[in-house]
Short mmCIF file of C-alpha atoms and ligand atoms in Angstrom, two decimals:
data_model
loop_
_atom_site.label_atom_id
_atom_site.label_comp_id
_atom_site.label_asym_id
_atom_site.label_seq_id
_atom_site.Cartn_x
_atom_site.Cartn_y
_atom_site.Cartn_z
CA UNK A 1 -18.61 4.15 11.05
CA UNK A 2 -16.65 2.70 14.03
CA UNK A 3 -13.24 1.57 14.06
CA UNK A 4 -11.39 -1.04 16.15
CA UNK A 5 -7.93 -2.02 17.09
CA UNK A 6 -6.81 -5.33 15.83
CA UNK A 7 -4.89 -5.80 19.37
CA UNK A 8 -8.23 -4.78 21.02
CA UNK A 9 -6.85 -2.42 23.25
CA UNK A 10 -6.80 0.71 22.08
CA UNK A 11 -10.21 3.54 22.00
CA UNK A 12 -12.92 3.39 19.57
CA UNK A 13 -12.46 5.89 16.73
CA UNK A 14 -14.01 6.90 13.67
CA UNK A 15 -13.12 7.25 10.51
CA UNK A 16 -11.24 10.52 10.22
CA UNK A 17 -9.99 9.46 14.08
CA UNK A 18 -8.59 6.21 12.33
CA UNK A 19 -6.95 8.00 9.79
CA UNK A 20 -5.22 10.73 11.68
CA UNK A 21 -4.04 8.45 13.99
CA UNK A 22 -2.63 6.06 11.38
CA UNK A 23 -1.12 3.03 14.04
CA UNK A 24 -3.55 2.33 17.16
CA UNK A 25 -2.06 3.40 20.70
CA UNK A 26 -2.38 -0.29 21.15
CA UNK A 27 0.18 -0.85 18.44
CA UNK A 28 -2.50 -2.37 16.51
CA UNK A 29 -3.92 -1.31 12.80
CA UNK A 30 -7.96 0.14 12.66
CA UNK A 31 -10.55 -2.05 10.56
CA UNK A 32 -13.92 -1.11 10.40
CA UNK A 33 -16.16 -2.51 13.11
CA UNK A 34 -18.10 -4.06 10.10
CA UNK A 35 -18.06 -4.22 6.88
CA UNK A 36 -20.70 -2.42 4.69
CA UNK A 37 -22.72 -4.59 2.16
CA UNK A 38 -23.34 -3.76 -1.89
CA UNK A 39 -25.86 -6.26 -3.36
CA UNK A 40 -25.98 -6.95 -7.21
CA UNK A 41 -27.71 -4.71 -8.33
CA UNK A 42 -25.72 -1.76 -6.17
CA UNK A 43 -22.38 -3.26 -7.77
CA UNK A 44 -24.30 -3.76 -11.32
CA UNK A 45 -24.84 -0.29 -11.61
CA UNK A 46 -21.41 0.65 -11.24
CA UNK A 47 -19.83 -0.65 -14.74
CA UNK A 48 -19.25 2.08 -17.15
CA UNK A 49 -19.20 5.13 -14.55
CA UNK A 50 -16.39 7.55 -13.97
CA UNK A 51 -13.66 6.12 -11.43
CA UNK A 52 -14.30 9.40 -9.13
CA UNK A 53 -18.06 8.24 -9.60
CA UNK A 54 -17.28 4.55 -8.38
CA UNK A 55 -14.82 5.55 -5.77
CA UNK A 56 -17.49 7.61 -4.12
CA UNK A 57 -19.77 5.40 -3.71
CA UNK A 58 -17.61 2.38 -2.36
CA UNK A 59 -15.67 4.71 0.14
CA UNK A 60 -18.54 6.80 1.56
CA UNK A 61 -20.38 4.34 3.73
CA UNK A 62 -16.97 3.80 5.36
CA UNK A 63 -16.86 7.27 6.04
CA UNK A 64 -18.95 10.06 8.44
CA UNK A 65 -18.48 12.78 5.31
CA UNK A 66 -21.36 14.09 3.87
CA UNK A 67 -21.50 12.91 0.46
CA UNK A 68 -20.64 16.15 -1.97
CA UNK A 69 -17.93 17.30 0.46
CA UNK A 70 -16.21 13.64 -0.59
CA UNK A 71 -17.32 14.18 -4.12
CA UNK A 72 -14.65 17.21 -4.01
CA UNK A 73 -11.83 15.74 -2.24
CA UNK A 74 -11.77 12.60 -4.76
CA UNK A 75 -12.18 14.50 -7.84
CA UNK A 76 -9.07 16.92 -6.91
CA UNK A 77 -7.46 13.69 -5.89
CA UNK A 78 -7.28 11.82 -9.13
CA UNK A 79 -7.58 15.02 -11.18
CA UNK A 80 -3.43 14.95 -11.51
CA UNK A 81 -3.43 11.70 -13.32
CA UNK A 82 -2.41 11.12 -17.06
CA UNK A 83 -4.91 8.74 -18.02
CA UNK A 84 -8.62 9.47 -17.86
CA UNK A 85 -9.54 5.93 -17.14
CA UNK A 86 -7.34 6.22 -13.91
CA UNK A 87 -6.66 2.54 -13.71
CA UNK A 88 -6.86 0.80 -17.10
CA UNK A 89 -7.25 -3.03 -17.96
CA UNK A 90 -5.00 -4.33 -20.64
CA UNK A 91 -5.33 -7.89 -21.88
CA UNK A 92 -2.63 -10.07 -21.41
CA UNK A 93 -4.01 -13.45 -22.82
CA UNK A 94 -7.61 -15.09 -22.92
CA UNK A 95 -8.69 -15.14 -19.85
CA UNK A 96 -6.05 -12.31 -18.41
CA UNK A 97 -5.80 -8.80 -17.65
CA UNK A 98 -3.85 -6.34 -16.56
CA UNK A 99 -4.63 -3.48 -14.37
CA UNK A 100 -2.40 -0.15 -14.39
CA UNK A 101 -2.19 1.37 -11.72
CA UNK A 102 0.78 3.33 -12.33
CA UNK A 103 -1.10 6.45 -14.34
CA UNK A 104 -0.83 8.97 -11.35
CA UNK A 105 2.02 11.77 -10.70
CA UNK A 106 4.73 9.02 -9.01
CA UNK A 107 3.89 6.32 -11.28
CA UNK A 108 2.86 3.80 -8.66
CA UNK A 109 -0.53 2.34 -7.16
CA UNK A 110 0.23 4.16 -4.51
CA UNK A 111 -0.81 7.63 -5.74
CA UNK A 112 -4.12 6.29 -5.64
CA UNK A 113 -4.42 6.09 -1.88
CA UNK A 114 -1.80 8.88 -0.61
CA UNK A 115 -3.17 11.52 -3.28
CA UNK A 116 -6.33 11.00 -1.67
CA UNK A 117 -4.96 11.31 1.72
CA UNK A 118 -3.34 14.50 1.21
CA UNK A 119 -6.58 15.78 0.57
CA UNK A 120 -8.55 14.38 3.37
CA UNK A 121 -5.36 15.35 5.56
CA UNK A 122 -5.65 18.79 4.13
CA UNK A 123 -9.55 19.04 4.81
CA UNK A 124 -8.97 18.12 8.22
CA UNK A 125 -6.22 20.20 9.34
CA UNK A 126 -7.93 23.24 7.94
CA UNK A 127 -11.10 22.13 10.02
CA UNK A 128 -9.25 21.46 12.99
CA UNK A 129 -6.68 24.52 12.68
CA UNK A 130 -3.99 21.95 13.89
CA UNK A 131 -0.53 20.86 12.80
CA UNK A 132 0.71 17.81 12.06
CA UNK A 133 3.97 15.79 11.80
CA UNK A 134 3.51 13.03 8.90
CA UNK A 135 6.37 10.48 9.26
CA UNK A 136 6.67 7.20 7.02
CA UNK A 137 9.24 4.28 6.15
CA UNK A 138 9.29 3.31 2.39
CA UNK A 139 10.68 0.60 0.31
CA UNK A 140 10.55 3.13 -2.47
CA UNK A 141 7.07 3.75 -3.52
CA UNK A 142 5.20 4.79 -0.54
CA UNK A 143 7.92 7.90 0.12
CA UNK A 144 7.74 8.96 -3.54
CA UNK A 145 3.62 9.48 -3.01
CA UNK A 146 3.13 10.66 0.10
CA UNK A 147 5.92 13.48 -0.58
CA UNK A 148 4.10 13.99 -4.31
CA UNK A 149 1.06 14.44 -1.81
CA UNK A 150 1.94 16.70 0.77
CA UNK A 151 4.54 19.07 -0.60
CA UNK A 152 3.94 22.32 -0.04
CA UNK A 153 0.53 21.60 2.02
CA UNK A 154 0.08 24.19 4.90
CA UNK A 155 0.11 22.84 8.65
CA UNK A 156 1.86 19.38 7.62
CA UNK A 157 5.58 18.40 7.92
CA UNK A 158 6.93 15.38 6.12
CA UNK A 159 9.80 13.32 7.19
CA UNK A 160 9.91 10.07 5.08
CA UNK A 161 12.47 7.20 5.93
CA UNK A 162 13.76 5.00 3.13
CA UNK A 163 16.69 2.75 3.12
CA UNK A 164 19.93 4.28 1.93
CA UNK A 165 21.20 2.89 -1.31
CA UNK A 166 18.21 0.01 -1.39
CA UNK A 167 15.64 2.46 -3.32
CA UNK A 168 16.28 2.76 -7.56
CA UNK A 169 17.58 5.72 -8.68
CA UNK A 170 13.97 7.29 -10.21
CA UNK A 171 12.69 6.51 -6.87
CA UNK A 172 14.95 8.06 -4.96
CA UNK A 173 14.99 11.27 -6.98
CA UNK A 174 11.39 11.50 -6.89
CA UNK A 175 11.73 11.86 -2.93
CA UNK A 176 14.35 13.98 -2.66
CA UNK A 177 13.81 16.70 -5.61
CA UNK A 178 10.78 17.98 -3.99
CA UNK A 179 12.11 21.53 -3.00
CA UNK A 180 9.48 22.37 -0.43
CA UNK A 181 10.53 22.95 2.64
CA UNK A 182 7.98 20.93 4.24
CA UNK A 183 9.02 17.85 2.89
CA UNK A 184 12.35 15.94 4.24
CA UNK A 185 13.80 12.86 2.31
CA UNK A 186 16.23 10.68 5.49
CA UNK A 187 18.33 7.60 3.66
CA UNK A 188 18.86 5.36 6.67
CA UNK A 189 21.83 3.51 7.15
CA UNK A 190 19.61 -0.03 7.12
CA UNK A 191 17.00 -2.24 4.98
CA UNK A 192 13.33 -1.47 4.72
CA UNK A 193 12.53 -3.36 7.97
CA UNK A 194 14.44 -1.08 10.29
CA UNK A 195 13.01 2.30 8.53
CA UNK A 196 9.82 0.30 9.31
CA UNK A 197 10.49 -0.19 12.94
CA UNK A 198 11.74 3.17 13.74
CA UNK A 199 8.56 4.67 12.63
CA UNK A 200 6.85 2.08 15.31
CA UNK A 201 8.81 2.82 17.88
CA UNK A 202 8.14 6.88 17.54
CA UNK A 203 4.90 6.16 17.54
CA UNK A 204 4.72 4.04 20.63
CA UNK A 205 6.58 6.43 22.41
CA UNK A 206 2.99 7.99 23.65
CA UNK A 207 4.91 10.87 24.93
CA UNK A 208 7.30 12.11 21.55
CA UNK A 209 3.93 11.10 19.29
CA UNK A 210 1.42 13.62 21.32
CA UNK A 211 4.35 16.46 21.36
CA UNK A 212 4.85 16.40 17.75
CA UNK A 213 1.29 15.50 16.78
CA UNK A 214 2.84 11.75 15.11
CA UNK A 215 0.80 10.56 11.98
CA UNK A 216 0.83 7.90 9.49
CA UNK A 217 0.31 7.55 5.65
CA UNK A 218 1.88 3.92 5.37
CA UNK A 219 0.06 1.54 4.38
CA UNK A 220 -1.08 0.56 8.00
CA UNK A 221 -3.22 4.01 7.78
CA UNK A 222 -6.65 2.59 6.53
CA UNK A 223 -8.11 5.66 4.45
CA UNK A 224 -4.81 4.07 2.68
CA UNK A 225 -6.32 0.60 2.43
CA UNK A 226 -9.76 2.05 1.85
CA UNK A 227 -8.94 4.03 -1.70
CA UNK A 228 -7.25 0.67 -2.99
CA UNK A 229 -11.04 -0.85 -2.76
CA UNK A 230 -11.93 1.09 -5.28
CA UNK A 231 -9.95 -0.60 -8.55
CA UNK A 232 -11.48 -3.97 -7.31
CA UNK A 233 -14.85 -2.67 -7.80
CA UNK A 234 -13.35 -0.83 -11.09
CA UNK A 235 -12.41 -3.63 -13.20
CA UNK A 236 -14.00 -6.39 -11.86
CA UNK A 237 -17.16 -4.67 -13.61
CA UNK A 238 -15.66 -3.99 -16.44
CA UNK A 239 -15.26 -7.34 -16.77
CA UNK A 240 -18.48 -8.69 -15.90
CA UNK A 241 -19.27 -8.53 -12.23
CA UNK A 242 -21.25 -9.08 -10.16
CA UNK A 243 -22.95 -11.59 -13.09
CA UNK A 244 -18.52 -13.10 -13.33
CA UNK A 245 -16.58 -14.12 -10.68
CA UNK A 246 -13.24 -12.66 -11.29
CA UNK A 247 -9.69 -13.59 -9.60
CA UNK A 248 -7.16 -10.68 -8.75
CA UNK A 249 -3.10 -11.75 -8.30
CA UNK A 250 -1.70 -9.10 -6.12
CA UNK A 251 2.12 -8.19 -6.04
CA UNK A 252 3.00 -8.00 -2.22
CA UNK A 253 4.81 -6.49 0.37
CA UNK A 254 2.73 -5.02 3.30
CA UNK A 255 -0.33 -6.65 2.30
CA UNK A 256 -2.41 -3.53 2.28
CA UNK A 257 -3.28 -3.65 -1.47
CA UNK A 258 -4.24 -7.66 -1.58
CA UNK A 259 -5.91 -6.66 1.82
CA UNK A 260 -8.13 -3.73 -0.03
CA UNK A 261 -8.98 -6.66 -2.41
CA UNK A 262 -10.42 -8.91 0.20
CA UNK A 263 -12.59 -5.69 1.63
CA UNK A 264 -13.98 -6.07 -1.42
CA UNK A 265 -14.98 -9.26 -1.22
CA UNK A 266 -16.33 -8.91 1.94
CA UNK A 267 -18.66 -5.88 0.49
CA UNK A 268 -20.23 -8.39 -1.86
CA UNK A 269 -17.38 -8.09 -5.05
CA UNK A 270 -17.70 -11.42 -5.83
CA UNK A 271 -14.05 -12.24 -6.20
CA UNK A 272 -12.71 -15.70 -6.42
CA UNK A 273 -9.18 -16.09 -5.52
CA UNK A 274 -7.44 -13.35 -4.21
CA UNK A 275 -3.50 -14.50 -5.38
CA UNK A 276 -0.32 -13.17 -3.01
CA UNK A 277 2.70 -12.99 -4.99
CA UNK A 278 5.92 -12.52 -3.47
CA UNK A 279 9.61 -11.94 -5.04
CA UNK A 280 12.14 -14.24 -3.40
CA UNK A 281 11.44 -12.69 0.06
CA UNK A 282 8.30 -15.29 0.48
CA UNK A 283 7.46 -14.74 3.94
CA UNK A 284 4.16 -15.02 2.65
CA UNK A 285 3.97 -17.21 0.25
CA UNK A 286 5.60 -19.79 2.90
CA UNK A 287 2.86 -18.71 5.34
CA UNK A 288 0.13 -20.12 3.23
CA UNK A 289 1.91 -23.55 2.66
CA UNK A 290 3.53 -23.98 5.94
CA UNK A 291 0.67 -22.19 8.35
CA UNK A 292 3.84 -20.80 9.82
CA UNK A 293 4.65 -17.36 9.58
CA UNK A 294 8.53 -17.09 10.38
CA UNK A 295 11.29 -14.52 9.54
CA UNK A 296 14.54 -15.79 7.68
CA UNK A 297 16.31 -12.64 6.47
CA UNK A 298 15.35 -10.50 3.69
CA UNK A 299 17.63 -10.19 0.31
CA UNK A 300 17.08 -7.08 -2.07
CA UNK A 301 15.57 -8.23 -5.56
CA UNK A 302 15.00 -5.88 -8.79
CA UNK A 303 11.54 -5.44 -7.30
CA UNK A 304 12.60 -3.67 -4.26
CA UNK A 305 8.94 -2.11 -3.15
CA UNK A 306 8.05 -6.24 -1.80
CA UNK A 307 11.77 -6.52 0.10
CA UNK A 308 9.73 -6.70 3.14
CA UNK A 309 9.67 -9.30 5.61
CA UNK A 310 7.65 -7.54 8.36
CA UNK A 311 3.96 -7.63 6.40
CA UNK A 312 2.38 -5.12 8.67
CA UNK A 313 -1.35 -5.69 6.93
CA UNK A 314 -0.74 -8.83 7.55
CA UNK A 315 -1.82 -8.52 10.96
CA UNK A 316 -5.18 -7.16 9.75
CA UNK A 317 -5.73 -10.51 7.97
CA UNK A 318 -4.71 -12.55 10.99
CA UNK A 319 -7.45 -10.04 13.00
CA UNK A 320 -10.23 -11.31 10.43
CA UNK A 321 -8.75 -14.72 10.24
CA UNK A 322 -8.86 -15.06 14.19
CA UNK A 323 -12.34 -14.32 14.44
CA UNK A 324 -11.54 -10.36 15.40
CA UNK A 325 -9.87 -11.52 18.39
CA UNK A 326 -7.66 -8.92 19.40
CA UNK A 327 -5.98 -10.56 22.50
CA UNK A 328 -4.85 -13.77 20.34
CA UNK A 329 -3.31 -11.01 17.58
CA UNK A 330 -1.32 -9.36 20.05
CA UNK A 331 -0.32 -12.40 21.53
CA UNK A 332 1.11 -13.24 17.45
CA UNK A 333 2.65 -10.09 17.22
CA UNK A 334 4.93 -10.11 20.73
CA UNK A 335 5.34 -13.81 19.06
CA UNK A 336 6.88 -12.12 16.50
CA UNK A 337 8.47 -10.18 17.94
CA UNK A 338 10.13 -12.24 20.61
CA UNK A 339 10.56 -15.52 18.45
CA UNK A 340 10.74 -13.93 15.01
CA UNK A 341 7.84 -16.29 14.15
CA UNK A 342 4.34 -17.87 15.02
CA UNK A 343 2.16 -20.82 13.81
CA UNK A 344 -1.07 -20.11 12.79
CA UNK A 345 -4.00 -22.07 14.64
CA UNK A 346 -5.90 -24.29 12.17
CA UNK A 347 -9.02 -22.41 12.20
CA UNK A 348 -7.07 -19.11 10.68
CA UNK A 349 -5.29 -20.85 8.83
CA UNK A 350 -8.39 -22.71 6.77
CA UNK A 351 -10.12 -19.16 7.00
CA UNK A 352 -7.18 -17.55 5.02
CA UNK A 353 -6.42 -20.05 2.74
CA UNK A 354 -10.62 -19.85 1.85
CA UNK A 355 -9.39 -16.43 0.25
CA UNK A 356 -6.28 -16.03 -0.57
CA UNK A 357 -3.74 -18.61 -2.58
CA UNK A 358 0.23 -17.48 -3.43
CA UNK A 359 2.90 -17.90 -5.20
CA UNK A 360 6.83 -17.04 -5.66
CA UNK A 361 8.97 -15.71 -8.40
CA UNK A 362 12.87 -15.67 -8.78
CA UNK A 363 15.13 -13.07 -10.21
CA UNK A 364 15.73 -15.35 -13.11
CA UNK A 365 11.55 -15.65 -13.77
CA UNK A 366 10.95 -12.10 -12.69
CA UNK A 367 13.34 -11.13 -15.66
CA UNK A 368 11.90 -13.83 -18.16
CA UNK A 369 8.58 -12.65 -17.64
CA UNK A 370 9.14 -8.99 -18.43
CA UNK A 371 10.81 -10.64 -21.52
CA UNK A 372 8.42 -12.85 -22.40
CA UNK A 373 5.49 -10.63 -22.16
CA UNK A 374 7.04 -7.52 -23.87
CA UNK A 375 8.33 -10.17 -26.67
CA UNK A 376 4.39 -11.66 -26.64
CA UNK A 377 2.05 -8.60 -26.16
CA UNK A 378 4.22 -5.76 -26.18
CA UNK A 379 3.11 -4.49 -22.42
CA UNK A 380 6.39 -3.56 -20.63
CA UNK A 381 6.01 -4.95 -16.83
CA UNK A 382 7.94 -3.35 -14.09
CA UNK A 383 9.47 -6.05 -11.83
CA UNK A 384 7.07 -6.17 -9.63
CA UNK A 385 4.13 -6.56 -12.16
CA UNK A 386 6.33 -9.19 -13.90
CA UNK A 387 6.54 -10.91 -10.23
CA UNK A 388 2.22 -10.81 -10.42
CA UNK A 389 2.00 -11.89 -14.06
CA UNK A 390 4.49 -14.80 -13.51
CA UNK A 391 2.72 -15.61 -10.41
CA UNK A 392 -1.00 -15.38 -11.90
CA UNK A 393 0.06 -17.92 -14.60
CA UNK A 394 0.07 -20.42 -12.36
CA UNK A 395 -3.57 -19.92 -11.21
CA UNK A 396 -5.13 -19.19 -14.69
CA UNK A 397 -8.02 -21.24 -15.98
CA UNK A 398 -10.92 -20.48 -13.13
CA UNK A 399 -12.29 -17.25 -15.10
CA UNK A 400 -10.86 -13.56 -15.50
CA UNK A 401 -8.04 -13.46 -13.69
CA UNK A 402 -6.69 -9.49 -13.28
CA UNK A 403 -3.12 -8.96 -12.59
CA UNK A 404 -2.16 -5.49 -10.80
CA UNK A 405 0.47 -3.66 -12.38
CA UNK A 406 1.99 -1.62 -9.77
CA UNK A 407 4.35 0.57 -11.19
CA UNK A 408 5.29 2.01 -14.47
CA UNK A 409 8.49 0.44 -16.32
CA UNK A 410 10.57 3.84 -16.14
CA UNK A 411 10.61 3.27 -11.91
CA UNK A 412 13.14 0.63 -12.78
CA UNK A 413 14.55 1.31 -16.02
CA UNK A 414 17.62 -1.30 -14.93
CA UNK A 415 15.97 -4.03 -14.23
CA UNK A 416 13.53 -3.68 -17.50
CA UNK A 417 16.75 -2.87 -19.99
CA UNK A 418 18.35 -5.53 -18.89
CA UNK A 419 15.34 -7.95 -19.85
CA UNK A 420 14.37 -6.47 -23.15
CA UNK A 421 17.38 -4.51 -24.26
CA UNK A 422 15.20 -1.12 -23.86
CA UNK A 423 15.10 1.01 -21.58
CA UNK A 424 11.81 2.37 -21.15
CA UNK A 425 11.60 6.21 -21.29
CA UNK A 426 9.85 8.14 -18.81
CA UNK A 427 6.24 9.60 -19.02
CA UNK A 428 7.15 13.27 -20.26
CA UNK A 429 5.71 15.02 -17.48
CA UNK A 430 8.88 13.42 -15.69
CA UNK A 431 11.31 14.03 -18.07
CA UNK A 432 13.77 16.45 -16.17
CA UNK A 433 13.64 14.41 -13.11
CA UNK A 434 17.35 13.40 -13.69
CA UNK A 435 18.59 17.09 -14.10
CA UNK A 436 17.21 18.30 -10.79
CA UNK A 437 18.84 19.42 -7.66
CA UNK A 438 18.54 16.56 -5.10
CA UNK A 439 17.98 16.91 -1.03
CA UNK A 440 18.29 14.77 1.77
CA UNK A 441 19.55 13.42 4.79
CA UNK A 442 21.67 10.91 5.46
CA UNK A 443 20.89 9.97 9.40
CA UNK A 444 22.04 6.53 11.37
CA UNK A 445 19.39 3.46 12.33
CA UNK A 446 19.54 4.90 15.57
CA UNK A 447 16.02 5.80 17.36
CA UNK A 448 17.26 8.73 19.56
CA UNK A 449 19.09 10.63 16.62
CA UNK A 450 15.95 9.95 14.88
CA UNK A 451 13.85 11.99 16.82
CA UNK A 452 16.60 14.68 18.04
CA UNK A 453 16.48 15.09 13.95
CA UNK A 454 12.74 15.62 13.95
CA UNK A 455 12.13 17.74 16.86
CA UNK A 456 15.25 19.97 15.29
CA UNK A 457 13.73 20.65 12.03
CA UNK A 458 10.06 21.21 13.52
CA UNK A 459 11.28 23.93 15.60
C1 PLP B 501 4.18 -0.90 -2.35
C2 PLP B 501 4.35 -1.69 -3.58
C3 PLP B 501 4.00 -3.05 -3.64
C4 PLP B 501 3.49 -3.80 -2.42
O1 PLP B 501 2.23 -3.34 -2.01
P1 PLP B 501 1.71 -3.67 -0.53
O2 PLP B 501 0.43 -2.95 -0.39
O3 PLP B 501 2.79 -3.16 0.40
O4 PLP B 501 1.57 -5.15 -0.44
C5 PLP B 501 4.12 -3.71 -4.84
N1 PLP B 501 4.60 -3.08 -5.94
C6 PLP B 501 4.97 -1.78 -5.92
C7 PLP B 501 5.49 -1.16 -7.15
C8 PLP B 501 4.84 -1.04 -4.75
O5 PLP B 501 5.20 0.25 -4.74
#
């Protein structure tokens, strides 16, 4: 399998290219030159098998791996998680579901992606007797996995960026407790967007990037994009498909898990409406009612993992949407850049709204909903399931509708006291994460330090 650039400049690569290199030299995100099909009876014969079974066989044709060396990389990959379903569906109501995907060793989705990442990292580095520098920018979640996923892995250094004083407190201890020496937790004096844009600009400085051997694991890496296919497949055949159409409502930030969802689609899942919910920062939500896509600040919320106003899968979306024209995306993005804001073009904007609808939840709703729902069905939401749920309310009544619970209730035991009057407790596996000794750095938002600071602790 091929990959492309969505700014259509940069080389041809393929698949473990795409990962390793995580952003294009373009500056642009790899998709897959196309997009492998499953008919009915292929997706049919997927209910009731193992999730390693069904993750196989949706990830392989993006792949060039021969098919029982993936077979061992996913099984050690999801072997740390604490339920053996992997990724559950509750029921919420009727006609509504719930999928948790916070079973794995950090308690978010993202485990599912970066645990398998640290494999396929690990399989390449030892094939390829090379080093490599991982560096990421987290709202919370994202630095909690990868470091879960990398500590103490030979040839691979890991520097993860997270906003100081903007993450909760479980989150930040779960980044800087690791006591590997490989792994180094740096609170940034700024908000989620400038961690985010200090990891672009290391990697487009070409020369820094090839001396330190610069990777990715956020979400714009797309073996990340490519595990979260897999609980599409999962539980939409658990409920029914391909024989039901099913609806997924997708809490957002980056857009790389609703973005796995339309993959899906696009393989032959046939999924109705794909829903983006957003917190109060709706960049999103206002791009699919206005057709503009325009910065206006970004606040922090009790669901701090979707404080983003940068959606960097977005611009995959806006590659599809545009027909794969790379030239009009980068055009967007210096748009962006420049003008902090573009319009979409009519076309893209009646190809997105074809898959995807939205919606918006307050603090005040955010908080009724995790009351309402532990009061109603006694499932405790985090905030940013309770942001999905609240959202996926409003676009009931067109079949199963699955909601994607994105992180356990112990990630922000404030936020989900203060709306039930419990706190929830954590899983016990994570019991002493309060008692141990933390580590980190506290550096400036200030590119050159940045890298100074990296070169330093590589040496
Ligand atoms: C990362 C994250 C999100 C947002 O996911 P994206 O793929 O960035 O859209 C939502 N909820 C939680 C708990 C997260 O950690």
């Amino acid at each position: 399998m091929r990959y492309v650039s969505t700014r259509g400049q940069a080389p041809d690569l393929d698949f473990e290219g795409a990962m390793l290199a995580g952003l294009a030299r373009d500056g642009g995100l790899y998709v897959p030159e196309e997009i492998p099909q499953f008919d009915a009876g292929e997706i049919a014969a997927l209910a009731g098998l193992p999730y390693e079974e069904i993750a196989l066989r949706v990830m392989l044709p993006f792949t060039d791996m021969e098919e029982g060396h993936l077979r061992g990389l996913v099984e050690a990959a999801y072997a740390g998680f604490e339920h053996d379903a992997r990724a559950p569906l509750v029921q919420l109501g009727p006609d509504h579901f719930l999928l948790e995907l916070f079973h794995g060793p950090t308690l978010a989705f993202k485990d599912f992606a970066m645990q398998l990442i640290g494999q396929l990292f690990q399989d390449a580095m030892k094939r390829r007797g090379e080093r490599i520098t991982i560096v990421g920018a987290t709202s919370g979640d994202t630095g909690s996995a990868a470091i879960e996923a990398f500590r103490g892995l030979d040839n691979v250094e890991c520097f993860i960026l997270y906003p100081h004083g903007r993450v909760s407190e479980v989150q930040r201890r779960q980044m800087t407790t690791a006591s590997e020496a490989n792994v180094h937790a740096l609170a940034v004096d700024g908000d989620f967007d400038d961690c985010q844009a200090a990891v672009k600009a290391l990697f487009n400085d070409h020369s820094f990037r090839d001396r330190v051997g610069l990777t990715a694991v956020n979400s714009i890496n797309w073996a990340r994009v490519l595990a979260q296919v897999v609980y599409y497949f999962s539980s939409a055949v658990s409920l029914g498909a391909p024989a039901r159409r099913v609806s997924f409502t997708v809490p957002t930030g980056n857009f790389g898990d609703v973005f796995a969802g339309w993959i899906a689609k696009r393989m032959g899942l046939p999924v109705d409406r794909l829903v983006v919910a957003t917190n109060r920062n709706d960049i999103l939500h206002r791009t699919f009612e206005t057709g503009e896509h325009r910065k206006n600040g970004v606040s922090p919320t009790i669901s701090p993992s979707m404080d983003i106003e940068v959606s960097s899968n977005f611009e995959r979306a806006l590659f599809m949407a545009y027909d794969r024209n790379g030239q009009a995306v980068a055009r967007l993005m210096d748009e962006l850049r420049d003008e902090g804001g573009f319009p979409i073009s009519q076309g893209a904007l009646e190809a997105l709204r074809e898959d995807y609808a939205s919606g918006r939840a307050s603090e005040a709703e955010t908080a009724e909903t995790i009351r309402a729902m532990h009061a109603a069905t006694g499932e405790t939401l985090c905030p940013h399931s309770a942001v999905g749920v609240k959202v996926a309310r409003e676009h009931l009544g067109r079949g199963p509708m699955i909601t994607l619970a994105t992180a356990h209730p112990a990630k922000f035991p404030d936020a989900v006291e203060a709306a039930t009057g419990a706190r929830p407790p954590l899983p016990p596996h994570m019991a002493d994460l309060f008692e141990r000794p933390e580590r980190m750095t506290r550096v400036e938002n200030d590119l050159d330090a940045l890298k100074k600071l990296i070169e330093e602790r590589l040496t």
